[in-house]
Amino acid sequence: MQLARGLDSGGIAATMSPPGPGAIQISRIMRPDDANIAGNVHGGTILKMIEEAGAIISTRHCNSQSGERCVAALARVERTDFLSPVCIGEVAHVSAEITYTSKRSVEVQVNVVSENILTGVKKVTNKATLWYVPLALQNVHKVLEVPPIQYAGKEQEEEGRRRYEEQKLERLETKERNGDVILPVINPDPYTVGHSQSSLIHLVGPSDCTMHGFVHGGVTMKLMDEVAGIVAARHCKTNIVTASVDAINFHEKIKKGSVITISGRMTFTSNKSMEIEVFVDADPFVDESQERYRAVSAFFTYVSLSKEGKPLPVPQLAVETEDERRRFEEGKGRYLQTKAKRQAKMQSLTQQ
């Protein structure tokens, strides 16, 4: 039996998908305020929907047994590629399924399909993996145990454990290199890091937060995508779209009433793509005992498009300092690694 509620004023519907209680689907029609001037839906809008689906299914699962009630908090989003743009008037269907549970975390895999409701044409636009931890309702600092799921076989469980250990290690490595800050540059030259770097300041209000009074992960990701988009547009001065997001790590929770600064800078350019580093710093003004801290960090990749939607060459980034050269080489390494993985995957598919 499929359970559904009708479209609300925001055009959102939530359903229990046919596979059973371990999967859900949410759908939403894309409106003009979801998109850029070219009609392409912002990547941050899709990321927010992905996180909403993940939060629903992981919170539901973590409360599936008797005991202390909790809310699942987003800890990490693995790399996600934007395979195809979503346009105004199309419906985005976001399906989520729990694929692994450790003692205190939940892995959720999410697929996004866009549907042209005039023609019926559907296409896969995104695939993402998210990790959540259950926080007790009465004590936000208490992480509860996660009910285990049933696996189809031992191999599936072992593969999930491998993914869990890999992301755990990567989170630790990312946290160790999170001391960078972005400083303003006076009269920067075109195509330099200082020319396109951007920041956005946001006061965290009740509508941004969970029942705990902490910011939704999807809200943070949407703001990060906005800043990354501004950096990319300043560099290219063309229509730009999100191509992919490297792992997003949520290091610390952000309280209601905090002022957050979302900063972005370009780190690398290839012939047709731009890598932008984005991080979020929080000033918890409601708690004067706590100092400013780094809450979230990630790398976004953008591409430049013509008016016809065709990829355009990207102006090369002009690096000026040793730190910029180091970050450029690190970005180049990530770019080549991703390219090699994509080529290996394509080769594997052709050999089947």
Short mmCIF file of C-alpha atoms in Angstrom, two decimals:
data_model
loop_
_atom_site.label_atom_id
_atom_site.label_comp_id
_atom_site.label_asym_id
_atom_site.label_seq_id
_atom_site.Cartn_x
_atom_site.Cartn_y
_atom_site.Cartn_z
CA MET A 1 0.00 0.00 0.00
CA GLN A 2 1.31 3.45 -0.91
CA LEU A 3 0.80 6.26 1.56
CA ALA A 4 0.79 9.83 0.34
CA ARG A 5 -0.29 13.31 1.22
CA GLY A 6 -1.36 15.80 -1.43
CA LEU A 7 0.71 18.70 -2.65
CA ASP A 8 0.92 21.46 -0.08
CA SER A 9 1.35 25.17 -0.86
CA GLY A 10 5.05 24.57 -1.48
CA GLY A 11 4.39 21.84 -4.04
CA ILE A 12 5.86 19.05 -1.90
CA ALA A 13 4.53 15.52 -1.60
CA ALA A 14 5.89 12.71 0.57
CA THR A 15 5.20 9.06 -0.15
CA MET A 16 6.13 5.66 1.15
CA SER A 17 7.71 4.05 -1.90
CA PRO A 18 6.80 0.47 -2.91
CA PRO A 19 9.97 -1.27 -1.55
CA GLY A 20 8.63 -0.97 2.02
CA PRO A 21 9.31 0.87 5.27
CA GLY A 22 13.04 1.06 4.57
CA ALA A 23 12.58 3.57 1.73
CA ILE A 24 10.74 6.85 1.13
CA GLN A 25 10.19 9.29 -1.70
CA ILE A 26 9.50 13.03 -1.65
CA SER A 27 8.49 15.03 -4.71
CA ARG A 28 8.41 18.74 -5.46
CA ILE A 29 7.66 20.85 -8.51
CA MET A 30 10.43 23.28 -9.37
CA ARG A 31 9.42 26.96 -9.32
CA PRO A 32 11.08 30.11 -10.71
CA ASP A 33 12.56 31.04 -7.31
CA ASP A 34 14.38 27.66 -7.27
CA ALA A 35 16.37 28.48 -10.42
CA ASN A 36 18.98 30.81 -11.88
CA ILE A 37 18.31 33.30 -14.69
CA ALA A 38 18.78 30.55 -17.29
CA GLY A 39 16.04 28.40 -15.73
CA ASN A 40 18.36 25.76 -14.27
CA VAL A 41 17.47 24.76 -10.71
CA HIS A 42 20.15 25.68 -8.15
CA GLY A 43 22.21 22.75 -6.93
CA GLY A 44 21.56 23.91 -3.38
CA THR A 45 17.81 23.41 -3.85
CA ILE A 46 18.40 19.77 -4.83
CA LEU A 47 20.88 19.27 -1.97
CA LYS A 48 18.27 20.58 0.49
CA MET A 49 15.68 18.10 -0.82
CA ILE A 50 18.22 15.26 -0.60
CA GLU A 51 18.92 16.12 3.04
CA GLU A 52 15.21 16.36 3.90
CA ALA A 53 14.61 12.85 2.56
CA GLY A 54 17.64 11.51 4.43
CA ALA A 55 16.58 13.17 7.68
CA ILE A 56 13.05 11.74 7.46
CA ILE A 57 14.07 8.15 6.81
CA SER A 58 16.97 8.08 9.31
CA THR A 59 14.96 9.74 12.10
CA ARG A 60 12.07 7.33 11.47
CA HIS A 61 14.42 4.33 11.60
CA CYS A 62 16.22 5.48 14.76
CA ASN A 63 12.83 5.76 16.52
CA SER A 64 11.55 2.41 15.23
CA GLN A 65 12.19 0.68 18.57
CA SER A 66 11.01 1.56 22.05
CA GLY A 67 13.34 3.75 24.07
CA GLU A 68 14.60 7.30 24.16
CA ARG A 69 13.31 9.48 21.31
CA CYS A 70 15.81 11.16 18.97
CA VAL A 71 16.34 13.24 15.84
CA ALA A 72 18.89 12.19 13.21
CA ALA A 73 21.51 14.89 12.53
CA LEU A 74 23.50 15.08 9.29
CA ALA A 75 27.21 14.33 9.79
CA ARG A 76 28.51 13.96 6.22
CA VAL A 77 27.49 13.96 2.58
CA GLU A 78 29.66 11.88 0.25
CA ARG A 79 30.59 13.14 -3.22
CA THR A 80 27.53 13.70 -5.38
CA ASP A 81 27.51 14.41 -9.12
CA PHE A 82 24.87 16.52 -10.84
CA LEU A 83 24.32 14.31 -13.87
CA SER A 84 21.70 16.43 -15.58
CA PRO A 85 20.14 19.84 -14.88
CA VAL A 86 16.61 20.18 -13.51
CA CYS A 87 14.47 22.94 -15.04
CA ILE A 88 11.59 25.12 -13.89
CA GLY A 89 8.27 23.26 -14.17
CA GLU A 90 9.81 19.81 -13.79
CA VAL A 91 9.13 17.61 -10.77
CA ALA A 92 12.08 16.35 -8.73
CA HIS A 93 11.47 12.92 -7.18
CA VAL A 94 13.91 12.19 -4.34
CA SER A 95 14.01 8.59 -3.11
CA ALA A 96 16.00 7.56 -0.03
CA GLU A 97 16.91 4.16 1.41
CA ILE A 98 18.95 3.06 4.43
CA THR A 99 21.81 0.86 3.24
CA TYR A 100 24.01 0.47 6.34
CA THR A 101 23.92 1.05 10.08
CA SER A 102 26.81 1.09 12.53
CA LYS A 103 26.34 1.24 16.28
CA ARG A 104 25.79 5.03 16.22
CA SER A 105 25.35 6.10 12.60
CA VAL A 106 23.09 5.53 9.59
CA GLU A 107 24.05 5.48 5.92
CA VAL A 108 21.33 6.70 3.53
CA GLN A 109 21.59 6.44 -0.24
CA VAL A 110 19.52 8.91 -2.25
CA ASN A 111 18.55 9.07 -5.93
CA VAL A 112 16.99 12.09 -7.66
CA VAL A 113 14.90 11.75 -10.82
CA SER A 114 13.48 14.74 -12.70
CA GLU A 115 10.18 14.40 -14.55
CA ASN A 116 8.83 16.60 -17.31
CA ILE A 117 5.12 16.40 -16.47
CA LEU A 118 4.17 17.63 -19.95
CA THR A 119 5.99 14.89 -21.87
CA GLY A 120 6.43 12.25 -19.16
CA VAL A 121 10.18 12.07 -19.82
CA LYS A 122 12.22 11.14 -16.73
CA LYS A 123 15.96 11.26 -16.15
CA VAL A 124 18.33 10.53 -13.26
CA THR A 125 19.90 13.80 -12.09
CA ASN A 126 21.69 12.96 -8.82
CA LYS A 127 22.94 10.13 -6.63
CA ALA A 128 24.21 10.80 -3.12
CA THR A 129 25.22 9.05 0.10
CA LEU A 130 24.59 10.69 3.47
CA TRP A 131 25.57 9.77 7.04
CA TYR A 132 23.42 10.63 10.07
CA VAL A 133 23.80 10.25 13.84
CA PRO A 134 20.83 10.04 16.26
CA LEU A 135 20.81 12.78 18.93
CA ALA A 136 18.57 12.39 22.00
CA LEU A 137 15.67 14.85 22.12
CA GLN A 138 16.27 15.62 25.79
CA ASN A 139 20.07 15.87 25.54
CA VAL A 140 21.54 17.03 22.23
CA HIS A 141 25.06 15.95 23.30
CA LYS A 142 23.95 12.33 23.73
CA VAL A 143 24.33 10.08 20.66
CA LEU A 144 22.01 7.08 20.87
CA GLU A 145 22.46 3.59 19.48
CA VAL A 146 20.99 2.81 16.07
CA PRO A 147 18.66 -0.18 15.54
CA PRO A 148 20.37 -2.60 13.11
CA ILE A 149 18.93 -3.32 9.67
CA GLN A 150 18.63 -6.66 7.91
CA TYR A 151 21.08 -7.20 5.05
CA ALA A 152 20.48 -9.29 1.95
CA GLY A 153 23.76 -11.06 2.59
CA LYS A 154 27.09 -10.96 4.42
CA GLU A 155 28.79 -9.34 1.43
CA GLN A 156 26.39 -6.38 1.53
CA GLU A 157 27.10 -5.85 5.22
CA GLU A 158 30.89 -6.04 4.71
CA GLU A 159 30.72 -3.55 1.85
CA GLY A 160 28.77 -1.17 4.07
CA ARG A 161 31.31 -1.52 6.86
CA ARG A 162 34.12 -0.70 4.41
CA ARG A 163 32.32 2.50 3.34
CA TYR A 164 31.78 3.41 7.00
CA GLU A 165 35.48 3.07 7.87
CA GLU A 166 36.57 5.05 4.78
CA GLN A 167 34.30 8.03 5.51
CA LYS A 168 35.29 7.99 9.18
CA LEU A 169 38.97 8.30 8.23
CA GLU A 170 38.30 11.03 5.67
CA ARG A 171 36.32 13.07 8.21
CA LEU A 172 39.28 13.05 10.60
CA GLU A 173 41.71 14.10 7.85
CA THR A 174 39.44 16.96 6.77
CA LYS A 175 39.03 18.27 10.30
CA GLU A 176 42.81 18.43 10.73
CA ARG A 177 43.26 20.83 7.78
CA ASN A 178 40.43 23.19 8.67
CA GLY A 179 42.43 26.14 9.99
CA ASP A 180 42.32 28.27 6.82
CA VAL A 181 40.61 31.66 6.70
CA ILE A 182 39.70 33.88 3.74
CA LEU A 183 41.00 37.44 4.01
CA PRO A 184 39.82 40.37 1.85
CA VAL A 185 42.07 41.48 -1.03
CA ILE A 186 42.38 45.14 -2.05
CA ASN A 187 42.06 45.85 -5.81
CA PRO A 188 42.55 42.24 -6.97
CA ASP A 189 43.43 41.49 -10.61
CA PRO A 190 40.90 39.63 -12.82
CA TYR A 191 40.93 35.82 -12.65
CA THR A 192 42.83 35.76 -9.37
CA VAL A 193 41.60 34.04 -6.22
CA GLY A 194 41.00 37.39 -4.54
CA HIS A 195 38.93 38.68 -7.47
CA SER A 196 36.19 36.03 -7.17
CA GLN A 197 36.28 35.06 -3.48
CA SER A 198 32.96 35.76 -1.75
CA SER A 199 31.27 35.61 1.63
CA LEU A 200 27.69 35.58 2.88
CA ILE A 201 26.57 36.34 6.43
CA HIS A 202 23.37 34.75 7.75
CA LEU A 203 21.57 35.00 11.10
CA VAL A 204 20.25 31.56 12.06
CA GLY A 205 16.53 31.81 12.80
CA PRO A 206 13.88 29.31 14.00
CA SER A 207 12.85 28.39 10.44
CA ASP A 208 16.42 27.21 9.74
CA CYS A 209 16.47 24.78 12.66
CA THR A 210 15.46 21.34 13.85
CA MET A 211 13.48 20.60 17.00
CA HIS A 212 16.79 20.72 18.85
CA GLY A 213 17.35 24.33 17.82
CA PHE A 214 20.27 23.50 15.51
CA VAL A 215 20.53 24.30 11.79
CA HIS A 216 19.23 21.76 9.26
CA GLY A 217 22.05 20.35 7.16
CA GLY A 218 20.07 21.11 4.02
CA VAL A 219 19.81 24.81 4.90
CA THR A 220 23.59 25.00 5.32
CA MET A 221 24.26 23.20 2.03
CA LYS A 222 21.92 25.52 0.13
CA LEU A 223 23.77 28.58 1.47
CA MET A 224 27.13 27.00 0.62
CA ASP A 225 25.99 26.36 -2.95
CA GLU A 226 24.86 30.00 -3.27
CA VAL A 227 28.31 31.27 -2.26
CA ALA A 228 30.10 28.79 -4.53
CA GLY A 229 27.85 29.90 -7.40
CA ILE A 230 28.74 33.57 -6.81
CA VAL A 231 32.47 32.72 -6.88
CA ALA A 232 32.06 30.79 -10.14
CA ALA A 233 29.95 33.52 -11.78
CA ARG A 234 32.42 36.24 -10.78
CA HIS A 235 35.26 34.27 -12.35
CA CYS A 236 33.48 33.35 -15.63
CA LYS A 237 30.80 36.04 -16.00
CA THR A 238 28.60 33.43 -17.73
CA ASN A 239 25.77 31.09 -16.79
CA ILE A 240 27.17 28.51 -14.36
CA VAL A 241 25.74 25.30 -12.87
CA THR A 242 26.81 22.92 -10.11
CA ALA A 243 28.54 19.88 -11.59
CA SER A 244 29.42 18.02 -8.39
CA VAL A 245 30.01 18.40 -4.69
CA ASP A 246 32.90 16.67 -2.97
CA ALA A 247 32.30 15.28 0.52
CA ILE A 248 30.59 17.82 2.81
CA ASN A 249 31.73 17.38 6.41
CA PHE A 250 29.66 18.73 9.30
CA HIS A 251 32.24 19.19 12.06
CA GLU A 252 30.14 20.99 14.68
CA LYS A 253 26.46 21.79 15.22
CA ILE A 254 25.26 25.38 14.64
CA LYS A 255 22.87 26.82 17.25
CA LYS A 256 19.81 28.96 16.65
CA GLY A 257 20.73 32.62 17.09
CA SER A 258 24.26 32.15 15.77
CA VAL A 259 25.64 34.31 12.99
CA ILE A 260 27.27 32.17 10.32
CA THR A 261 29.76 33.31 7.68
CA ILE A 262 29.84 31.20 4.52
CA SER A 263 33.07 31.83 2.60
CA GLY A 264 34.16 30.57 -0.79
CA ARG A 265 37.31 30.80 -2.91
CA MET A 266 38.45 29.23 -6.16
CA THR A 267 41.17 26.62 -5.75
CA PHE A 268 41.53 25.01 -9.20
CA THR A 269 40.42 25.34 -12.83
CA SER A 270 40.59 22.79 -15.63
CA ASN A 271 39.66 23.60 -19.22
CA LYS A 272 35.93 23.29 -18.49
CA SER A 273 35.44 23.18 -14.72
CA MET A 274 36.15 25.15 -11.54
CA GLU A 275 36.74 23.81 -8.03
CA ILE A 276 35.59 26.10 -5.21
CA GLU A 277 36.37 25.56 -1.53
CA VAL A 278 33.55 26.61 0.80
CA PHE A 279 33.51 26.64 4.58
CA VAL A 280 31.10 27.81 7.25
CA ASP A 281 32.21 29.55 10.45
CA ALA A 282 29.78 30.12 13.32
CA ASP A 283 29.68 32.91 15.91
CA PRO A 284 27.41 31.67 18.75
CA PHE A 285 26.35 35.08 20.09
CA VAL A 286 23.71 33.48 22.34
CA ASP A 287 26.52 31.67 24.15
CA GLU A 288 29.30 34.17 24.81
CA SER A 289 31.46 31.48 26.42
CA GLN A 290 32.02 29.79 23.06
CA GLU A 291 34.36 31.27 20.47
CA ARG A 292 33.95 31.34 16.68
CA TYR A 293 34.45 27.87 15.18
CA ARG A 294 34.58 26.03 11.84
CA ALA A 295 31.29 24.15 11.43
CA VAL A 296 31.23 22.80 7.85
CA SER A 297 33.60 22.45 4.88
CA ALA A 298 33.36 21.17 1.30
CA PHE A 299 34.54 21.50 -2.30
CA PHE A 300 32.05 22.38 -5.07
CA THR A 301 32.71 21.95 -8.80
CA TYR A 302 31.01 24.22 -11.35
CA VAL A 303 30.93 24.37 -15.14
CA SER A 304 30.36 27.35 -17.43
CA LEU A 305 27.53 27.14 -19.99
CA SER A 306 26.54 29.09 -23.07
CA LYS A 307 23.02 30.45 -23.63
CA GLU A 308 22.30 27.19 -25.47
CA GLY A 309 23.45 25.14 -22.47
CA LYS A 310 26.70 23.98 -24.04
CA PRO A 311 29.94 23.79 -21.96
CA LEU A 312 32.25 26.77 -22.36
CA PRO A 313 36.01 27.02 -21.73
CA VAL A 314 36.83 28.32 -18.24
CA PRO A 315 39.31 31.21 -17.80
CA GLN A 316 42.35 29.79 -16.06
CA LEU A 317 42.91 30.76 -12.44
CA ALA A 318 45.88 33.06 -11.90
CA VAL A 319 47.62 31.90 -8.70
CA GLU A 320 49.82 34.41 -6.93
CA THR A 321 51.02 32.97 -3.61
CA GLU A 322 52.59 29.72 -2.45
CA ASP A 323 49.40 28.78 -0.58
CA GLU A 324 47.33 29.34 -3.74
CA ARG A 325 49.76 27.20 -5.77
CA ARG A 326 49.56 24.45 -3.14
CA ARG A 327 45.77 24.53 -3.14
CA PHE A 328 45.77 24.52 -6.96
CA GLU A 329 47.95 21.38 -7.09
CA GLU A 330 45.76 19.68 -4.45
CA GLY A 331 42.68 20.54 -6.50
CA LYS A 332 44.36 19.23 -9.64
CA GLY A 333 45.02 15.96 -7.81
CA ARG A 334 41.35 15.64 -6.85
CA TYR A 335 40.32 16.46 -10.43
CA LEU A 336 42.62 13.83 -11.96
CA GLN A 337 41.57 11.25 -9.37
CA THR A 338 37.88 11.81 -10.13
CA LYS A 339 38.56 11.70 -13.87
CA ALA A 340 40.44 8.40 -13.54
CA LYS A 341 37.61 6.88 -11.49
CA ARG A 342 35.05 7.99 -14.07
CA GLN A 343 37.10 6.53 -16.95
CA ALA A 344 37.59 3.24 -15.08
CA LYS A 345 33.85 3.03 -14.44
CA MET A 346 33.05 3.68 -18.11
CA GLN A 347 35.59 1.06 -19.18
CA SER A 348 34.06 -1.44 -16.77
CA LEU A 349 30.59 -0.81 -18.19
CA THR A 350 31.74 -1.28 -21.79
CA GLN A 351 33.36 -4.62 -20.92
CA GLN A 352 30.19 -6.08 -19.39
#
